[in-house]
Coordinates of C-alpha atoms in Angstrom, one line a residue:
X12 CA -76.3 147.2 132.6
X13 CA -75.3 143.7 132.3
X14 CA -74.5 141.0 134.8
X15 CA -71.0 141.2 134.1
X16 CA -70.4 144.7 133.7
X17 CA -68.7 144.4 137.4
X18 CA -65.6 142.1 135.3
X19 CA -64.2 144.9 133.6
X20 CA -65.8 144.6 129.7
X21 CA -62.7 146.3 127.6
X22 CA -64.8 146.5 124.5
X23 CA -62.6 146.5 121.4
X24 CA -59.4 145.9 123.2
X25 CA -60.7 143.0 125.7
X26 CA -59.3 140.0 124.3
X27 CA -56.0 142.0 123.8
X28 CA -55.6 142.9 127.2
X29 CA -55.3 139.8 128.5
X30 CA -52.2 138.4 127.2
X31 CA -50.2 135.2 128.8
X32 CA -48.2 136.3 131.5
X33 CA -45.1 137.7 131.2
X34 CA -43.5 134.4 132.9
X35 CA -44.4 130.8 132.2
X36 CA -46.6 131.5 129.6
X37 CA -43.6 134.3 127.7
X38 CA -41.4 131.9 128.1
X39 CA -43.7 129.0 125.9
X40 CA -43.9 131.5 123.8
X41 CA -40.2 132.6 123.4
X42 CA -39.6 128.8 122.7
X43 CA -42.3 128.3 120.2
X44 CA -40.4 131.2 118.5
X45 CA -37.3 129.4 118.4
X46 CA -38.6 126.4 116.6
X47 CA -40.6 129.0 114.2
X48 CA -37.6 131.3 113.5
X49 CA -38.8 134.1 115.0
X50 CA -36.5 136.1 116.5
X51 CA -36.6 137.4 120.1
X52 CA -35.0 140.3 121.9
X53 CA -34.4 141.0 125.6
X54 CA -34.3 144.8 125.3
X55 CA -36.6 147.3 123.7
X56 CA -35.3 148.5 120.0
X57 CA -34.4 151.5 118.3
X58 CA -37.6 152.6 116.2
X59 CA -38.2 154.7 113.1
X60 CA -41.0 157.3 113.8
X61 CA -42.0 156.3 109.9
X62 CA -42.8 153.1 110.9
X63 CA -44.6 154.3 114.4
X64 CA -47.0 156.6 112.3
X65 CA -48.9 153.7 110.3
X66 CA -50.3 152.5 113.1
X67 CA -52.3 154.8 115.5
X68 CA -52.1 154.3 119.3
X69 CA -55.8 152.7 119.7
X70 CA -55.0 150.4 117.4
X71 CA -50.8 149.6 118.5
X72 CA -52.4 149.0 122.1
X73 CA -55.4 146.8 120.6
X74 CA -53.4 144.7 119.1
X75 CA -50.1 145.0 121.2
X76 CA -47.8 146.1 118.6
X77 CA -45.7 148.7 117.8
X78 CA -44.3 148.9 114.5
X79 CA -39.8 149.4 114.2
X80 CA -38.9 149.8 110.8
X81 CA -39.3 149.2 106.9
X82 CA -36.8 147.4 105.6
X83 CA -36.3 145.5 102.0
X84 CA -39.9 146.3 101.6
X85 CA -41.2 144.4 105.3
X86 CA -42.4 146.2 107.8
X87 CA -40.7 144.9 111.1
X88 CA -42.8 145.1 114.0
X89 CA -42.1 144.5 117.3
X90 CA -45.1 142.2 119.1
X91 CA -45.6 140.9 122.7
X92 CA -47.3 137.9 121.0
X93 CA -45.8 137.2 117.7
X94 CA -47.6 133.9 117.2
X95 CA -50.7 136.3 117.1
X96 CA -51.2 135.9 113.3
X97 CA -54.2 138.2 113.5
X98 CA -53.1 141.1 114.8
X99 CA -50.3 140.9 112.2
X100 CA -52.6 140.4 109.4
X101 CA -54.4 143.2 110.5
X102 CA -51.1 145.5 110.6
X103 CA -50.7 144.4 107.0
X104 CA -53.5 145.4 105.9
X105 CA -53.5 148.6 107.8
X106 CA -49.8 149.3 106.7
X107 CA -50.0 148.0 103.0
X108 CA -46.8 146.2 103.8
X109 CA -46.0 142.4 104.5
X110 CA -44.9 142.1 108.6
X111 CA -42.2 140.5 109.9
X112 CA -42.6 139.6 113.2
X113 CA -40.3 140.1 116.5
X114 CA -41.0 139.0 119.6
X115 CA -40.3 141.1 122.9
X116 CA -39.6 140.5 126.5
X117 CA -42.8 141.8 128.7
X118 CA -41.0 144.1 130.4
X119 CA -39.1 145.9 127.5
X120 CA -42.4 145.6 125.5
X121 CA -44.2 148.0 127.7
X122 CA -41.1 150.8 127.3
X123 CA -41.2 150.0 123.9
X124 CA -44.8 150.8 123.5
X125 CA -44.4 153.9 126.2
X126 CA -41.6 155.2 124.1
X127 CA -43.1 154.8 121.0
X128 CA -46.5 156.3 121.5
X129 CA -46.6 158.3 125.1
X130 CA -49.9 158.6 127.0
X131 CA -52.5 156.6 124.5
X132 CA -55.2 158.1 127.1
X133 CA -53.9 161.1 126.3
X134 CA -53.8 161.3 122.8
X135 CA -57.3 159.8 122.3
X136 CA -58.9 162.1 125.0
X137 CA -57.1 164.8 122.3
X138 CA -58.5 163.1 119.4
X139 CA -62.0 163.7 121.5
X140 CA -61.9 167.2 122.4
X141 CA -62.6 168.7 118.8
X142 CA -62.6 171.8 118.0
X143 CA -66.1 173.2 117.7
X144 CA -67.2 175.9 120.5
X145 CA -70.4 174.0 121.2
X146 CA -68.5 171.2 122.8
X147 CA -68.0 173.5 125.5
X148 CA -70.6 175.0 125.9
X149 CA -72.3 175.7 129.8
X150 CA -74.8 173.0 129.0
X151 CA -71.9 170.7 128.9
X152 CA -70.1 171.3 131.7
X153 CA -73.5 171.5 134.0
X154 CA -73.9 167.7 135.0
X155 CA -77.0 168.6 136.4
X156 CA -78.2 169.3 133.3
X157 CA -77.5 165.8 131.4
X158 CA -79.7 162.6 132.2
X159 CA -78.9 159.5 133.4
X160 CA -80.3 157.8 130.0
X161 CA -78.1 160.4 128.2
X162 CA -75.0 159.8 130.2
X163 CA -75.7 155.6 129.8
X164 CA -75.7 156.2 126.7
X165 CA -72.6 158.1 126.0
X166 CA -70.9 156.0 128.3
X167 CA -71.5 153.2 126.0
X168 CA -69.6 154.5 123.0
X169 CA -67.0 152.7 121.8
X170 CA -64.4 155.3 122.2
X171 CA -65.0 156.7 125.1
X172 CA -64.9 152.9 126.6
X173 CA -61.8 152.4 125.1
X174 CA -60.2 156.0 126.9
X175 CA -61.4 154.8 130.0
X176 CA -59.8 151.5 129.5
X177 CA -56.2 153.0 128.1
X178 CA -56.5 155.1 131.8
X179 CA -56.7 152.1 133.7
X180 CA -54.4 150.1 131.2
X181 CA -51.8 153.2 131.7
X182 CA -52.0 153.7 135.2
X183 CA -51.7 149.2 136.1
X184 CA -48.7 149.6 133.5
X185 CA -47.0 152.1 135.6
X186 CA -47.3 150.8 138.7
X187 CA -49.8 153.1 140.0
X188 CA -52.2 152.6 143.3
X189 CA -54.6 155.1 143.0
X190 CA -56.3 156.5 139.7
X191 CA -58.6 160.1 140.7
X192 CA -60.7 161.8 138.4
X193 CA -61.1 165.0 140.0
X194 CA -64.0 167.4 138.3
X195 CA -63.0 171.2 138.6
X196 CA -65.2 174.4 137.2
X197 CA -63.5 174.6 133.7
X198 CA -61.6 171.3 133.6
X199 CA -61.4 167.6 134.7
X200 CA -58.0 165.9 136.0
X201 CA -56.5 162.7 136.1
X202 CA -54.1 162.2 138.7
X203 CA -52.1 158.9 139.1
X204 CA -50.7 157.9 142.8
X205 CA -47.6 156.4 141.8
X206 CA -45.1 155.5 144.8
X207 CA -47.5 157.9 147.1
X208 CA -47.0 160.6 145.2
X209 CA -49.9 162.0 142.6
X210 CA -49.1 163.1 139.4
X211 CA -51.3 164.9 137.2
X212 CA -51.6 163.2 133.2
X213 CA -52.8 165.6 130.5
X214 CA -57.1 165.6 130.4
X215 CA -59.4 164.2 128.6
X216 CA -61.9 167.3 127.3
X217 CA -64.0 168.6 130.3
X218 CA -67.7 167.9 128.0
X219 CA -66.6 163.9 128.5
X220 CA -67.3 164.6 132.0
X221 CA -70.4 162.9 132.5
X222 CA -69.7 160.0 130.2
X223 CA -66.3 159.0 131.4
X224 CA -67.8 159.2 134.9
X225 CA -70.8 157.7 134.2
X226 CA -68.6 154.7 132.0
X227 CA -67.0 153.9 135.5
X228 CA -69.3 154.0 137.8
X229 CA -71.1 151.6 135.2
X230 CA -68.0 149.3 135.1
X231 CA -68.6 149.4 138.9
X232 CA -72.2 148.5 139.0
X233 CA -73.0 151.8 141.2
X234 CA -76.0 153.5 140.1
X235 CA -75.7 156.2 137.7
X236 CA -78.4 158.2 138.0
X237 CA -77.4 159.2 141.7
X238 CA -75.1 161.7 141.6
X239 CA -75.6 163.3 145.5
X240 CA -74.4 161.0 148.0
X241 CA -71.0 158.7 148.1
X242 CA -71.1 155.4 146.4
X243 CA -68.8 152.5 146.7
X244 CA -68.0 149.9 144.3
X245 CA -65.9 146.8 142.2
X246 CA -64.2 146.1 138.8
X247 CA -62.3 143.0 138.2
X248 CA -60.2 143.0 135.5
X249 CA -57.6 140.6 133.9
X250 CA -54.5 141.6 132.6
X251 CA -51.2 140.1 131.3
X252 CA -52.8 137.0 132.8
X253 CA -53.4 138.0 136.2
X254 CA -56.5 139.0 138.0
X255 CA -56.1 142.7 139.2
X256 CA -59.4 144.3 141.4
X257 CA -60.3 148.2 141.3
X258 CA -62.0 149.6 144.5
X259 CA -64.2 153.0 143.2
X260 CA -65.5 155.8 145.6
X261 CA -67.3 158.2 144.7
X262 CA -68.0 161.8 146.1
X263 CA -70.2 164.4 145.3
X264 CA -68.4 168.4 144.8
X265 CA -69.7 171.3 143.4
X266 CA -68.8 170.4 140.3
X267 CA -69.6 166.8 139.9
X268 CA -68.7 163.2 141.3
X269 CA -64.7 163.1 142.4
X270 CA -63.8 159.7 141.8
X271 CA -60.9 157.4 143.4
X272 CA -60.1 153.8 142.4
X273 CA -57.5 151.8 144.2
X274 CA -55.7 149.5 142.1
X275 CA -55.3 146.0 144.1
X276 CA -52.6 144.1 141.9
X277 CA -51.4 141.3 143.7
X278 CA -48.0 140.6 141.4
X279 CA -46.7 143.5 142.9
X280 CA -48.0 142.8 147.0
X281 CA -44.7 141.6 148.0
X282 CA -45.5 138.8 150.9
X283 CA -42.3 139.1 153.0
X284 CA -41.0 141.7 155.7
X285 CA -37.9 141.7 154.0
X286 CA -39.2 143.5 150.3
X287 CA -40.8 145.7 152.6
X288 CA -37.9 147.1 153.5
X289 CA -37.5 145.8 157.4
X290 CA -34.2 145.2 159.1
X291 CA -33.0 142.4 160.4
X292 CA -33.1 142.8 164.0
X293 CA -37.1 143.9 163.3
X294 CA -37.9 140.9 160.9
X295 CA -36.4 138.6 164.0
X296 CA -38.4 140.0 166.7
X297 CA -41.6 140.2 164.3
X298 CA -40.5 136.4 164.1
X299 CA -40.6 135.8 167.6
X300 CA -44.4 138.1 167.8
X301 CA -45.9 135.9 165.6
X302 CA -45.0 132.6 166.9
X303 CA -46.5 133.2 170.2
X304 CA -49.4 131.2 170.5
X305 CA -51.5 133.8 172.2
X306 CA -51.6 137.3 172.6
X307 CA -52.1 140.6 170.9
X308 CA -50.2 142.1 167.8
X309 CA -51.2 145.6 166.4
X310 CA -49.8 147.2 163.8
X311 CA -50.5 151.1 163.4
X312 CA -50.1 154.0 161.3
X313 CA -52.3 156.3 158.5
X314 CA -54.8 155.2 155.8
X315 CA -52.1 154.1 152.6
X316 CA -49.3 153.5 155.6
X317 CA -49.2 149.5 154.4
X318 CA -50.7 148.1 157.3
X319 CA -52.6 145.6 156.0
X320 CA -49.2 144.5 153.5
X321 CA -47.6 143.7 156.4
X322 CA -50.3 142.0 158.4
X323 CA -50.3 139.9 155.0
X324 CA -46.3 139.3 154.8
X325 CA -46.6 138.0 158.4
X326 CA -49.8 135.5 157.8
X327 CA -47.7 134.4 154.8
X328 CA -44.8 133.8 157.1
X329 CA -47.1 132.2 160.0
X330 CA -49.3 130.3 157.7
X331 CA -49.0 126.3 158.5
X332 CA -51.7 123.4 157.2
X333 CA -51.5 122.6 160.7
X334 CA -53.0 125.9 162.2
X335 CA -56.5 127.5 161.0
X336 CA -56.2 131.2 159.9
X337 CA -59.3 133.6 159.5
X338 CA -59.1 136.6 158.7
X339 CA -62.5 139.7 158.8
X340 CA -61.4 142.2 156.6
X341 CA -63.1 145.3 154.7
X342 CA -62.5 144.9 152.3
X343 CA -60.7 141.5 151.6
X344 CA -58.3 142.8 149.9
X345 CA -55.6 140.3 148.5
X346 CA -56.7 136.8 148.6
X347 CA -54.3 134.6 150.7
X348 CA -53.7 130.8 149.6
X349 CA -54.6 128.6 152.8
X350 CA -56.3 131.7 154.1
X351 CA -59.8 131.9 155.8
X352 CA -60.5 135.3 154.8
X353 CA -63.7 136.9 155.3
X354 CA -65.1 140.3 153.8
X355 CA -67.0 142.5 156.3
X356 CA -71.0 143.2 155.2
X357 CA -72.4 146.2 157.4
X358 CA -75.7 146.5 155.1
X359 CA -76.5 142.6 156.0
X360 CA -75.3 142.8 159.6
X361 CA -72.2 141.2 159.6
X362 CA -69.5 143.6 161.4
X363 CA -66.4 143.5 163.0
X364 CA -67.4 142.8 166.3
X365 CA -70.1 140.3 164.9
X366 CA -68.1 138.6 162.7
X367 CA -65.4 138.0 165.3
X368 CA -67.9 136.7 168.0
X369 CA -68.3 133.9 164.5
X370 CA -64.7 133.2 164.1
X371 CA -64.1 132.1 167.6
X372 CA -66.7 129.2 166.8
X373 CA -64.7 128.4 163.8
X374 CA -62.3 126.9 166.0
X375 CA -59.4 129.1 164.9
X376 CA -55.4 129.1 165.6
X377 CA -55.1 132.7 164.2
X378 CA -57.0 135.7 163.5
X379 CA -56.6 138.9 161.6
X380 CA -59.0 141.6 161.9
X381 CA -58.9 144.3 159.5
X382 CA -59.2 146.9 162.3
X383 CA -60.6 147.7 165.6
X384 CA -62.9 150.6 165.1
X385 CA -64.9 150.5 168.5
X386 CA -65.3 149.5 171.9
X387 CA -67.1 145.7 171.5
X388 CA -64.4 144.9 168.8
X389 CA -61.4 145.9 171.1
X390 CA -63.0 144.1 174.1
X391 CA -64.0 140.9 172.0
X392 CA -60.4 141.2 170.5
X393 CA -59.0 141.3 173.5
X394 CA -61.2 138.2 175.0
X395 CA -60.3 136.1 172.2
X396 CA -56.3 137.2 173.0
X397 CA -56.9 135.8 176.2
X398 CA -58.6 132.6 175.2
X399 CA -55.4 131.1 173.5
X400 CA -56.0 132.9 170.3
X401 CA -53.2 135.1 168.5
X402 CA -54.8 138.1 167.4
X403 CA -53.1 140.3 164.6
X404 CA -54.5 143.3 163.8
X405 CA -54.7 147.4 163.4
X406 CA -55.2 150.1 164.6
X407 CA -55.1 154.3 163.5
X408 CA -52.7 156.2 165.6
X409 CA -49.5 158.4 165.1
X410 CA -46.9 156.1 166.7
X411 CA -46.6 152.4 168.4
X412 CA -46.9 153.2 172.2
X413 CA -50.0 155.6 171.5
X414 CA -51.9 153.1 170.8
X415 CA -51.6 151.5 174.4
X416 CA -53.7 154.7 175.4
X417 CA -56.0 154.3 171.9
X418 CA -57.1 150.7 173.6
X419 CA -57.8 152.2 177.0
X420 CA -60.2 155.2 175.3
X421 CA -62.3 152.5 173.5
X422 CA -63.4 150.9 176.9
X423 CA -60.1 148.2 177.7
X424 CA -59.0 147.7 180.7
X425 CA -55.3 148.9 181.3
X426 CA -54.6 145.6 183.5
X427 CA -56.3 143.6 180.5
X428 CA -53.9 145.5 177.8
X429 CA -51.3 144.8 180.1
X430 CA -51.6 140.9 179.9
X431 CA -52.6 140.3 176.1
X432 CA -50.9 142.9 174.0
X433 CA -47.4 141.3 172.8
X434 CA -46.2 143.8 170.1
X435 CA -46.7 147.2 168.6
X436 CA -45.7 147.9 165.1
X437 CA -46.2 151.3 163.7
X438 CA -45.4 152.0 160.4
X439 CA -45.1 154.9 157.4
X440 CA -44.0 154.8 153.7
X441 CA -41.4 156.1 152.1
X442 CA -39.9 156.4 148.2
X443 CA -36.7 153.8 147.5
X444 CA -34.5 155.6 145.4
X445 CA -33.7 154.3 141.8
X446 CA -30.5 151.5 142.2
X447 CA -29.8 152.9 138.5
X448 CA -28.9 156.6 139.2
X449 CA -28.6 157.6 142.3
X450 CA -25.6 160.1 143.6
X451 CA -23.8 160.9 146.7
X452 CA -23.5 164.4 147.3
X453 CA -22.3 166.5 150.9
X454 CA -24.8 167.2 153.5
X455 CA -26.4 170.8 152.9
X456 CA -26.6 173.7 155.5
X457 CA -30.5 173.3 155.1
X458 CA -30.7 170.0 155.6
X459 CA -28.1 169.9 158.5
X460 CA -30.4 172.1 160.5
X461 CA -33.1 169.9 160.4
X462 CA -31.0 167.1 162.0
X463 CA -29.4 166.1 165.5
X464 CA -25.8 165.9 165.8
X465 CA -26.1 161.9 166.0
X466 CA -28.0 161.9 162.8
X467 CA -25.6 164.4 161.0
X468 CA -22.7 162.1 162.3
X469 CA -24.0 159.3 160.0
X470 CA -23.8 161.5 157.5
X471 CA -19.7 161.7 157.4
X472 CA -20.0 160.1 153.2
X473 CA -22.8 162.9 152.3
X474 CA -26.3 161.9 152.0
X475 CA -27.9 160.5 148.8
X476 CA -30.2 161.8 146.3
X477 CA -32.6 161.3 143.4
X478 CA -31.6 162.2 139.8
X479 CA -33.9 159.9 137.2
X480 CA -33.2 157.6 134.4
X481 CA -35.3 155.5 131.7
X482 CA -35.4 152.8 134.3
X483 CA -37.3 154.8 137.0
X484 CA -38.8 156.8 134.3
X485 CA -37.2 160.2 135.3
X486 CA -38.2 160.3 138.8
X487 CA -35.5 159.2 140.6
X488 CA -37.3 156.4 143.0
X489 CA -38.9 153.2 142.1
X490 CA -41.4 151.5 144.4
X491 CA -41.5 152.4 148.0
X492 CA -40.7 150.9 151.4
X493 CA -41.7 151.2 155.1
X494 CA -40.3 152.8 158.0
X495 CA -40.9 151.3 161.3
X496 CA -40.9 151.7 165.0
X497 CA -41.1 148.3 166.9
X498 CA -42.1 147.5 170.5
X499 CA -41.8 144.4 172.0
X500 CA -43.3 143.6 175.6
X501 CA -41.4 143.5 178.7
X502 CA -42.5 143.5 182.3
X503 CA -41.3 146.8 183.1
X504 CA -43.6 147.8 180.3
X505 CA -46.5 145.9 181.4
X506 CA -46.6 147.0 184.8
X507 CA -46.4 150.7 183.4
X508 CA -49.4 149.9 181.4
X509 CA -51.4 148.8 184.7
X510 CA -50.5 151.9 186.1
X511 CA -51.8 154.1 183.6
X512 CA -47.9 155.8 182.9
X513 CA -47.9 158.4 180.4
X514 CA -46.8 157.9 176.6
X515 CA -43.6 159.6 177.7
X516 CA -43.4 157.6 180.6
X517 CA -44.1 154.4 178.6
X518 CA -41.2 155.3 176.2
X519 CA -38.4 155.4 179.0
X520 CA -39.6 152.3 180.6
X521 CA -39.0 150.7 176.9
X522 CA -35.6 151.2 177.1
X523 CA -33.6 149.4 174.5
X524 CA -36.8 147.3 173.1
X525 CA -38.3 150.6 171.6
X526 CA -36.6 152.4 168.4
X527 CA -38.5 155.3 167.0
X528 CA -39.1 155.6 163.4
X529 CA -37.1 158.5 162.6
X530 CA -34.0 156.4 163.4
X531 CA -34.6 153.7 161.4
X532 CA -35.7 155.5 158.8
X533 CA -32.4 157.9 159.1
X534 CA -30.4 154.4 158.8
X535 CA -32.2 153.6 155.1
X536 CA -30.9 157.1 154.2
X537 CA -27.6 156.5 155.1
X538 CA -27.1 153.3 153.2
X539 CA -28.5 154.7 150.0
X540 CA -32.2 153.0 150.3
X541 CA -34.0 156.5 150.3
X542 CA -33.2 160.0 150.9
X543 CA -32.6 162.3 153.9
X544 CA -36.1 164.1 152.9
X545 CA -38.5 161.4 152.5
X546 CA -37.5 160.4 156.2
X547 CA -38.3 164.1 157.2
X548 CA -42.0 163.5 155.2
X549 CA -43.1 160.6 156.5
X550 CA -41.2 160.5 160.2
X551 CA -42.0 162.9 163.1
X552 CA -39.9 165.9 164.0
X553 CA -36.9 166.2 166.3
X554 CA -38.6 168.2 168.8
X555 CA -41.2 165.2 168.8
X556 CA -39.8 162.8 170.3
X557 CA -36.1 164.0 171.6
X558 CA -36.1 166.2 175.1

């Protein structure tokens, strides 16, 4: 294993898949054109499946091409780099034909290629399974059975290297936050996350098992020949221009490693409250939270519930030259311009609670911990809160005033609480339906029962569903935004707090400054951000929070 086998090493296709970017850089290019005479086209073209067949998908995705038409004798192909007089030499040669080039918007080149040749990963993991019984065989599918120099060294093949790279290629392409590999007794799936949702792609061949595992975790620089206990590791790739990191678990099951890698892209982290899908009269008092110059901020909800995008969006709204911002994360996930931002290190001692006690000699204005996990992080937290720092942070519970009684379990003092914490923000995710096709249909009997008489009220215009189009590739929703429940402190609250007052309590002292989620997420559906059922997925019951 090389030094750099961490940086993602895309074999045959590495210099190809980093390309300029698709906007200073595409639009150089896009002038250079002009002077040159090559012509340029906003949307994808209409293509002649002749034309697609001379060039196979390994190689159309090498050299990021996809061949339109013959015409006059020419072979017009369609490039995102058309000043790359290589890869249309090669294409030449390939197709036996002389190449005129085109160039292609970014965007409309990745539906062109999508269009033109499907799932790539798919179609060389087909190219790999083969036909012969012995590549089936029980010896194959028995990982136990392979060993580590053997799995090494099919890992390294070429082709193999490049599947594993088309996945990852594939999955960045289409917006996806999560790749699994998920080994099963007669068969090994890939799933993609994609706007919280897995879906399943076709498989590669369950005898490339081993290798295809193997070639990640050695991309990750984990150590391949342990295969019984949970691993963590890092790739860093490049692509389109852009530096994109991959976080990698893996865990052993009964029939090999299950692996996870979280795709951390930071073109699509959108850094303001207002992409993220929060109203108005939230964004203003989250505006008013995190100018305080003291005090504590928590934001809650599930692992994948966006806390620590918001927690970002707000330091990118705080963030000043004048004020000193560090952050303890684990892991540092999106790397902040300005931003102090340190990565927690439990095997070399540096935790939470330890790296805190360090930032508050750092003479800081603002700090953002990752999460508070125990009791000498929540009381060190809450210290620092009262020392003139603003805190942000978060914090795993089901909804914004349970975690008032979350603090007081991990050893905080409910008078302490009472005088620090400022705000509570808890938060889920949700689809956002496709601008591009979405209807308006009437309000079901189904769905009616499962809403109050206020909610079916807003209703009046019939509720809004999903259909799917080429722009949301046939799924109806593109992207996803949050749904949130915002409490602000008041000294009716605060003096609750002291006097240890139920969660039920709590919530009728609020009053006006608390709004459950459920409503808030109710008013996306009814003006057409989302629908009626991913509010009832991601938001609690009726019964949960209405008497």
């Amino acid at each position: 294993m090389t030094p750099a086998a961490n940086d993602l090493q895309l074999g045959a296709t590495q210099a190809n898949l980093t390309p300029p970017s698709a906007t200073d850089e595409a639009a150089k290019i896009r002038e250079r054109c002009r002077i040159l005479g090559i012509s340029w086209v906003e949307k994808p073209p209409e293509t002649d499946q002749a034309a697609i067949d001379l060039l196979t998908p390994e190689v159309a995705v090498r050299v990021r091409s996809v061949p339109i038409r013959i015409e006059r004798g020419r072979l017009i192909v369609a490039m995102f780099n058309p000043l790359d007089v290589g890869a249309a030499d090669e294409i030449a040669a390939i197709a036996k034909l002389p190449v005129t080039r085109l160039g292609v918007e970014p965007e409309a080149f990745g539906e062109l290629m999508r269009r033109a040749y499907g799932t790539t990963a798919a179609r060389v993991a087909e190219s790999l399974a083969g036909n012969d019984e012995s590549t089936t065989n029980e010896s194959d599918n028995n990982v136990d059975a392979i060993e580590a120099a053997d799995v090494h060294r099919m890992a390294e093949q070429p082709t193999l290297i490049n599947l594993v790279n088309l996945f990852i290629l594939e999955a960045i392409q289409s917006r996806t936050s999560d790749i699994h590999i998920e080994p099963f007794e007669n068969d090994l799936k890939i799933k993609y996350r994609v706007d919280g949702v897995l879906i399943e792609q076709p498989p590669p061949p369950k005898h490339l098992q081993a290798a295809l595992i193997g070639r990640v975790k050695i991309m990750a620089m984990m150590n391949i020949a342990e295969r019984y206990v949970p691993q963590d590791g890092h790739i860093t790739l490049r692509f389109e221009g852009r530096k994109v990191d991959l976080r990698v678990s893996t865990v052993p099951t009964i029939y090999g490693e299950s692996i996870v890698m979280r795709i951390l892209d930071k073109s699509n982290l959108a850094l303001d409250l207002q992409s993220l899908g929060m109203s108005e009269p939230h964004r203003n008092t989250m505006d008013r939270l995190i100018e305080k110059p003291h005090g504590l901020l928590l934001v809650t909800g599930p692992t994948g519930s966006g806390k620590t995008t918001t927690l970002y969006a707000a330091l990118s709204k705080l963030y000043d030259p004048r004020k000193k911002i560090i952050t303890i994360e684990d892991p540092v996930e999106y790397e902040l311009s300005g931003v102090n931002q340190i990565p927690v290190n439990p095997k070399r001692g540096l935790t939470f609670s330890i790296g805190l006690r360090a930032i508050l000699r750092q003479d800081p204005d603002v700090i953002l911990v990752g999460e508070i996990r125990d009791n000498e992080t929540v009381d060190i937290a809450i210290r620092s809160a009262l020392t003139g720092h603003l805190i942000l942070s978060t914090l795993h519970t089901n909804d914004a005033i349970s975690s008032i009684g979350r603090l007081v379990d991990m050893g905080a003092e409910p008078f302490l609480v009472a005088s620090v914490l400022e705000g509570l923000l808890a938060q889920r995710l949700g689809r956002r339906l496709c601008v591009h096709c979405k209807v308006r249909t009437p309000l079901n009997d189904e769905t009616k029962s499962r809403l109050t008489s206020s909610e079916i009220a807003g209703f009046e215009g019939g509720e809004w569903k999903a259909v799917g189009c080429e722009e949301c590739r046939k799924t109806g929703f593109k992207s996803r935004l949050g749904f949130f429940e915002l409490l602000r402190m008041n000294p009716a609250l605060r003096n609750g707090i002291t006097k240890r007052l139920s969660v039920t309590e709590l919530k009728e002292v609020a009053g006006s400054d608390f709004t459950v989620m459920r409503h808030d997420g109710m008013l996306k559906a009814q003006s057409g951000m989302t629908t009626i059922p991913e509010v009832l997925r991601a938001t609690q019951d009726v019964d949960d929070f209405e008497p």
